CSV table of C-alpha atoms in Angstrom, one decimal:
chain,number,residue,atom,x,y,z
M,386,UNK,CA,-79.6,-38.8,-9.4
M,387,UNK,CA,-76.5,-36.9,-8.5
M,388,UNK,CA,-77.9,-36.1,-5.1
M,389,UNK,CA,-78.7,-39.7,-4.6
M,390,UNK,CA,-75.2,-40.7,-5.6
M,391,UNK,CA,-73.8,-38.2,-3.4
M,392,UNK,CA,-76.2,-39.2,-0.7
M,393,UNK,CA,-75.3,-42.9,-1.2
M,394,UNK,CA,-71.6,-42.0,-1.2
M,395,UNK,CA,-72.2,-40.0,2.0
M,396,UNK,CA,-73.9,-43.0,3.6
M,397,UNK,CA,-71.1,-45.3,2.6
M,398,UNK,CA,-68.5,-42.9,4.1
M,399,UNK,CA,-70.3,-42.8,7.4
M,400,UNK,CA,-70.5,-46.6,7.4
M,401,UNK,CA,-66.8,-46.8,6.6
M,402,UNK,CA,-66.1,-44.5,9.6
M,403,UNK,CA,-68.3,-46.6,11.8
M,404,UNK,CA,-66.6,-49.8,10.6
M,405,UNK,CA,-63.1,-48.3,11.2
M,406,UNK,CA,-64.2,-47.1,14.6
M,407,UNK,CA,-65.5,-50.5,15.6
M,408,UNK,CA,-62.3,-52.1,14.3
M,409,UNK,CA,-60.1,-49.7,16.3
M,410,UNK,CA,-62.1,-50.3,19.4
M,411,UNK,CA,-61.9,-54.1,19.0
M,412,UNK,CA,-58.2,-53.9,18.4
M,413,UNK,CA,-57.7,-51.7,21.4
M,414,UNK,CA,-59.8,-54.0,23.5
M,415,UNK,CA,-57.8,-57.0,22.3
M,416,UNK,CA,-54.4,-55.3,23.2
M,417,UNK,CA,-55.8,-54.3,26.6
M,418,UNK,CA,-57.0,-57.9,27.2
M,419,UNK,CA,-53.5,-59.2,26.3
M,420,UNK,CA,-51.8,-56.7,28.7
M,421,UNK,CA,-54.2,-57.6,31.5
M,422,UNK,CA,-53.6,-61.4,30.9
M,423,UNK,CA,-49.8,-60.9,30.9
M,424,UNK,CA,-50.0,-58.8,34.1
M,425,UNK,CA,-52.3,-61.4,35.7
M,426,UNK,CA,-49.9,-64.2,34.8
M,427,UNK,CA,-47.0,-62.2,36.2
M,428,UNK,CA,-48.8,-61.6,39.5
M,429,UNK,CA,-49.8,-65.3,39.7
M,430,UNK,CA,-46.2,-66.3,39.0
M,431,UNK,CA,-44.9,-63.9,41.7
M,432,UNK,CA,-47.5,-65.3,44.2
M,433,UNK,CA,-46.5,-68.8,43.3
M,434,UNK,CA,-42.8,-68.1,43.9
M,435,UNK,CA,-43.5,-66.4,47.2
M,436,UNK,CA,-45.8,-69.2,48.5
M,437,UNK,CA,-44.3,-72.2,46.8
M,438,UNK,CA,-40.8,-71.3,45.5
M,439,UNK,CA,-39.8,-74.9,44.7
M,440,UNK,CA,-42.9,-75.5,42.6
M,441,UNK,CA,-42.4,-72.2,41.0
M,442,UNK,CA,-38.9,-73.2,39.9
M,443,UNK,CA,-40.2,-76.5,38.6
M,444,UNK,CA,-42.7,-74.6,36.5
M,445,UNK,CA,-39.9,-72.4,35.1
M,446,UNK,CA,-37.7,-75.4,34.4
M,447,UNK,CA,-40.6,-77.1,32.6
M,448,UNK,CA,-41.0,-74.0,30.4
M,449,UNK,CA,-37.3,-73.8,29.7
M,450,UNK,CA,-37.2,-77.5,28.7
M,451,UNK,CA,-39.9,-76.8,26.1
M,452,UNK,CA,-38.3,-73.6,24.7
M,453,UNK,CA,-34.6,-73.2,25.3
M,454,UNK,CA,-33.4,-76.8,26.0
M,455,UNK,CA,-33.8,-80.1,24.4
M,456,UNK,CA,-33.4,-82.5,27.3
M,457,UNK,CA,-33.0,-86.2,26.7
M,458,UNK,CA,-33.4,-88.2,29.9
M,459,UNK,CA,-32.4,-91.8,30.2
M,460,UNK,CA,-32.8,-94.0,33.2
M,461,UNK,CA,-35.8,-92.3,34.7
M,462,UNK,CA,-36.8,-95.7,36.1
M,463,UNK,CA,-33.8,-95.5,38.4
M,464,UNK,CA,-35.2,-92.6,40.3
M,465,UNK,CA,-37.1,-94.0,43.4
M,466,UNK,CA,-40.8,-93.1,43.6
M,467,UNK,CA,-40.5,-93.2,47.4
M,468,UNK,CA,-37.8,-93.3,50.0
M,469,UNK,CA,-34.5,-91.6,50.3
M,470,UNK,CA,-31.7,-91.4,47.7
M,471,UNK,CA,-28.4,-89.6,47.3
M,472,UNK,CA,-27.8,-88.4,43.8
M,473,UNK,CA,-24.1,-88.0,42.8
M,474,UNK,CA,-23.7,-85.9,39.6
M,475,UNK,CA,-20.8,-84.4,37.6
M,476,UNK,CA,-20.7,-80.6,37.6
M,477,UNK,CA,-20.2,-79.0,34.2
M,478,UNK,CA,-22.0,-75.6,34.5
M,479,UNK,CA,-23.8,-73.2,36.8
M,480,UNK,CA,-27.1,-74.5,35.3
M,481,UNK,CA,-26.7,-78.1,36.6
M,482,UNK,CA,-28.9,-77.7,39.6
M,483,UNK,CA,-31.6,-76.0,37.6
M,484,UNK,CA,-31.5,-78.7,34.9
M,485,UNK,CA,-31.6,-81.6,37.4
M,486,UNK,CA,-34.5,-80.0,39.3
M,487,UNK,CA,-36.7,-81.2,36.5
M,488,UNK,CA,-35.7,-84.9,36.3
M,489,UNK,CA,-38.5,-85.9,38.6
M,490,UNK,CA,-41.1,-84.3,36.4
M,491,UNK,CA,-43.4,-81.3,36.8
M,492,UNK,CA,-44.8,-81.3,40.3
M,493,UNK,CA,-42.5,-84.4,41.0
M,494,UNK,CA,-40.5,-85.2,44.1
M,495,UNK,CA,-38.5,-82.4,45.7
M,496,UNK,CA,-34.7,-82.6,45.4
M,497,UNK,CA,-32.5,-81.0,48.0
M,498,UNK,CA,-29.3,-79.6,46.4
M,499,UNK,CA,-26.0,-79.1,48.1
M,500,UNK,CA,-24.3,-75.8,47.2
M,501,UNK,CA,-21.2,-74.2,48.4
M,502,UNK,CA,-21.6,-71.3,50.8
M,503,UNK,CA,-20.2,-68.8,48.1
M,504,UNK,CA,-23.6,-69.0,46.4
M,505,UNK,CA,-25.3,-67.9,49.6
M,506,UNK,CA,-22.9,-64.9,49.9
M,507,UNK,CA,-23.1,-63.7,46.3
M,508,UNK,CA,-26.6,-64.9,45.4
M,509,UNK,CA,-29.9,-64.8,47.1
M,510,UNK,CA,-29.5,-66.6,50.5
M,511,UNK,CA,-33.2,-66.2,51.6
M,512,UNK,CA,-34.5,-67.6,48.3
M,513,UNK,CA,-32.0,-70.5,48.4
M,514,UNK,CA,-33.0,-71.3,52.0
M,515,UNK,CA,-36.7,-71.4,50.9
M,516,UNK,CA,-35.8,-73.7,48.1
M,517,UNK,CA,-34.4,-76.1,50.7
M,518,UNK,CA,-30.8,-75.8,49.5
M,519,UNK,CA,-28.2,-77.4,51.8
M,520,UNK,CA,-25.4,-75.0,52.5
M,521,UNK,CA,-21.9,-76.6,52.2
M,522,UNK,CA,-19.2,-74.6,54.2
M,523,UNK,CA,-15.6,-74.4,53.3
M,524,UNK,CA,-13.4,-77.3,54.5
M,525,UNK,CA,-11.6,-75.1,57.0
M,526,UNK,CA,-14.8,-74.7,59.0
M,527,UNK,CA,-15.1,-78.1,60.7
M,528,UNK,CA,-18.0,-77.0,63.0
M,529,UNK,CA,-20.1,-75.8,60.1
M,530,UNK,CA,-19.2,-79.0,58.1
M,531,UNK,CA,-20.4,-81.2,61.0
M,532,UNK,CA,-23.7,-79.3,61.0
M,533,UNK,CA,-24.0,-79.8,57.2
M,534,UNK,CA,-23.4,-83.5,57.6
M,535,UNK,CA,-25.9,-83.7,60.4
M,536,UNK,CA,-28.6,-81.9,58.4
M,537,UNK,CA,-28.0,-84.0,55.3
M,538,UNK,CA,-28.3,-87.2,57.3
M,539,UNK,CA,-31.5,-86.0,58.8
M,540,UNK,CA,-33.1,-85.3,55.4
M,541,UNK,CA,-32.1,-88.6,54.0
M,542,UNK,CA,-33.3,-90.4,57.1
M,543,UNK,CA,-36.7,-88.6,56.6
M,544,UNK,CA,-36.9,-90.1,53.1
M,545,UNK,CA,-35.9,-87.1,51.0
M,546,UNK,CA,-33.9,-86.9,47.8
M,547,UNK,CA,-30.5,-85.1,48.1
M,548,UNK,CA,-28.2,-84.2,45.2
M,549,UNK,CA,-24.5,-83.5,45.6
M,550,UNK,CA,-21.6,-82.8,43.3
M,551,UNK,CA,-18.6,-84.8,44.5
M,552,UNK,CA,-16.2,-82.8,42.4
M,553,UNK,CA,-16.7,-79.9,44.8
M,554,UNK,CA,-16.9,-77.3,42.0
M,555,UNK,CA,-17.7,-76.7,38.4
M,556,UNK,CA,-15.4,-78.3,35.8
M,557,UNK,CA,-13.3,-75.8,34.0
M,558,UNK,CA,-12.8,-77.9,30.8
M,559,UNK,CA,-15.9,-80.2,30.7
M,560,UNK,CA,-14.1,-83.2,32.0
M,561,UNK,CA,-15.1,-84.9,35.2
M,562,UNK,CA,-12.7,-83.8,37.9
M,563,UNK,CA,-11.4,-85.8,40.9
M,564,UNK,CA,-14.1,-86.8,43.3
M,565,UNK,CA,-13.8,-86.0,47.0
M,566,UNK,CA,-14.4,-88.6,49.6
M,567,UNK,CA,-17.0,-86.8,51.7
M,568,UNK,CA,-20.1,-88.2,49.9
M,569,UNK,CA,-20.1,-91.4,52.1
M,570,UNK,CA,-20.1,-89.3,55.3
M,571,UNK,CA,-23.5,-87.9,54.3
M,572,UNK,CA,-25.2,-91.3,54.5
M,573,UNK,CA,-27.1,-91.9,57.8
M,574,UNK,CA,-25.7,-95.0,59.5
M,575,UNK,CA,-29.0,-96.6,60.4
M,576,UNK,CA,-30.9,-96.1,57.1
M,577,UNK,CA,-30.3,-97.8,53.8
M,578,UNK,CA,-29.9,-95.0,51.3
M,579,UNK,CA,-29.1,-95.8,47.6
M,580,UNK,CA,-26.4,-93.8,45.8
M,581,UNK,CA,-27.6,-93.0,42.3
M,582,UNK,CA,-25.0,-91.8,39.8
M,583,UNK,CA,-26.0,-89.1,37.3
M,584,UNK,CA,-24.2,-87.8,34.3
M,585,UNK,CA,-24.9,-84.5,32.6
M,586,UNK,CA,-23.7,-84.5,29.0
M,587,UNK,CA,-23.4,-81.9,26.2
M,588,UNK,CA,-24.0,-78.9,28.5
M,589,UNK,CA,-20.4,-77.7,29.0
M,590,UNK,CA,-19.5,-74.9,26.7
M,591,UNK,CA,-23.0,-73.5,25.8
M,592,UNK,CA,-24.4,-70.8,28.0
M,593,UNK,CA,-22.8,-70.5,31.5
M,594,UNK,CA,-19.6,-72.4,32.1
M,595,UNK,CA,-16.4,-71.7,34.0
M,596,UNK,CA,-13.0,-71.4,32.3
M,597,UNK,CA,-9.9,-71.0,34.4
M,598,UNK,CA,-12.1,-70.0,37.3
M,599,UNK,CA,-14.0,-67.3,35.4
M,600,UNK,CA,-17.6,-67.3,34.2
M,601,UNK,CA,-17.8,-67.6,30.5
M,602,UNK,CA,-20.9,-67.1,28.3
M,603,UNK,CA,-20.7,-68.9,25.0
M,604,UNK,CA,-23.3,-68.6,22.2
M,605,UNK,CA,-24.8,-72.0,21.7
M,606,UNK,CA,-24.3,-73.7,18.4
M,607,UNK,CA,-27.7,-75.3,18.4
M,608,UNK,CA,-31.0,-74.1,19.6
M,609,UNK,CA,-32.8,-75.5,21.5
M,610,UNK,CA,-29.6,-76.5,23.4
M,611,UNK,CA,-29.2,-80.3,23.5
M,612,UNK,CA,-28.7,-81.8,27.0
M,613,UNK,CA,-28.4,-85.5,27.8
M,614,UNK,CA,-29.0,-86.6,31.4
M,615,UNK,CA,-28.2,-90.2,32.2
M,616,UNK,CA,-29.5,-91.7,35.6
M,617,UNK,CA,-27.6,-94.8,36.5
M,618,UNK,CA,-28.6,-97.8,38.7
M,619,UNK,CA,-27.8,-97.5,42.4
M,620,UNK,CA,-24.2,-98.3,43.3
M,621,UNK,CA,-22.7,-99.7,46.5
M,622,UNK,CA,-21.9,-97.2,49.3
M,623,UNK,CA,-18.6,-99.0,49.6
M,624,UNK,CA,-17.5,-97.5,46.3
M,625,UNK,CA,-14.4,-95.4,46.4
M,626,UNK,CA,-14.5,-91.9,45.0
M,627,UNK,CA,-12.4,-93.0,42.0
M,628,UNK,CA,-14.8,-95.9,41.3
M,629,UNK,CA,-17.8,-93.6,41.5
M,630,UNK,CA,-16.2,-91.1,39.2
M,631,UNK,CA,-15.4,-94.0,36.7
M,632,UNK,CA,-19.0,-95.1,36.8
M,633,UNK,CA,-20.4,-91.6,36.1
M,634,UNK,CA,-17.8,-91.1,33.3
M,635,UNK,CA,-18.8,-94.3,31.5
């Protein structure tokens, strides 16, 4: 009887070892599968960015909107489904272009953003060019400015969406600064292009903002970070910069 008990115990021990071995192998296989899946997704994301950088950025923005940001968009119906439009938005943080890139929806219409040439010098110029960003030169370079106006007019005449920030820079206190008058020069003379005002609210302060000309990172009080984007109805191209600023500030 003792031998049987010992034998039975011995058999149970062997079975336990086999069970533990199988469990270890299944756990290792699962971890390996997860690593392979993550690596595959990373490779696919890299290929997507290389081949289709704008669509890749749209996918990143869609992911951020579902994880880090709580975006409330009003006035989506004012975004034209076809044809050109010039978006005029306030500028409260360095994330504005990234946030506005998603207002047309995942895989939606492409938006050409206008950025100051400093971003091309200090950032990734090749990547910005592939995204279709319009380079805005300094005011003391009239030849380059004429080229910027010419290219913007061509894009609008071709039926594309262009977004500009009439303040000419990021607000240092969250308030809408004085608008510059150059936005009307971007409109092609022979094509009817609606000017659509956009207001970005609640974004100044959290994350990346400028304070007294310096980049400041502030820990957000809420997470996900609340953002309100309001898209207004088209306004007259005869509006003065002050009137356009008032309309966006409403």
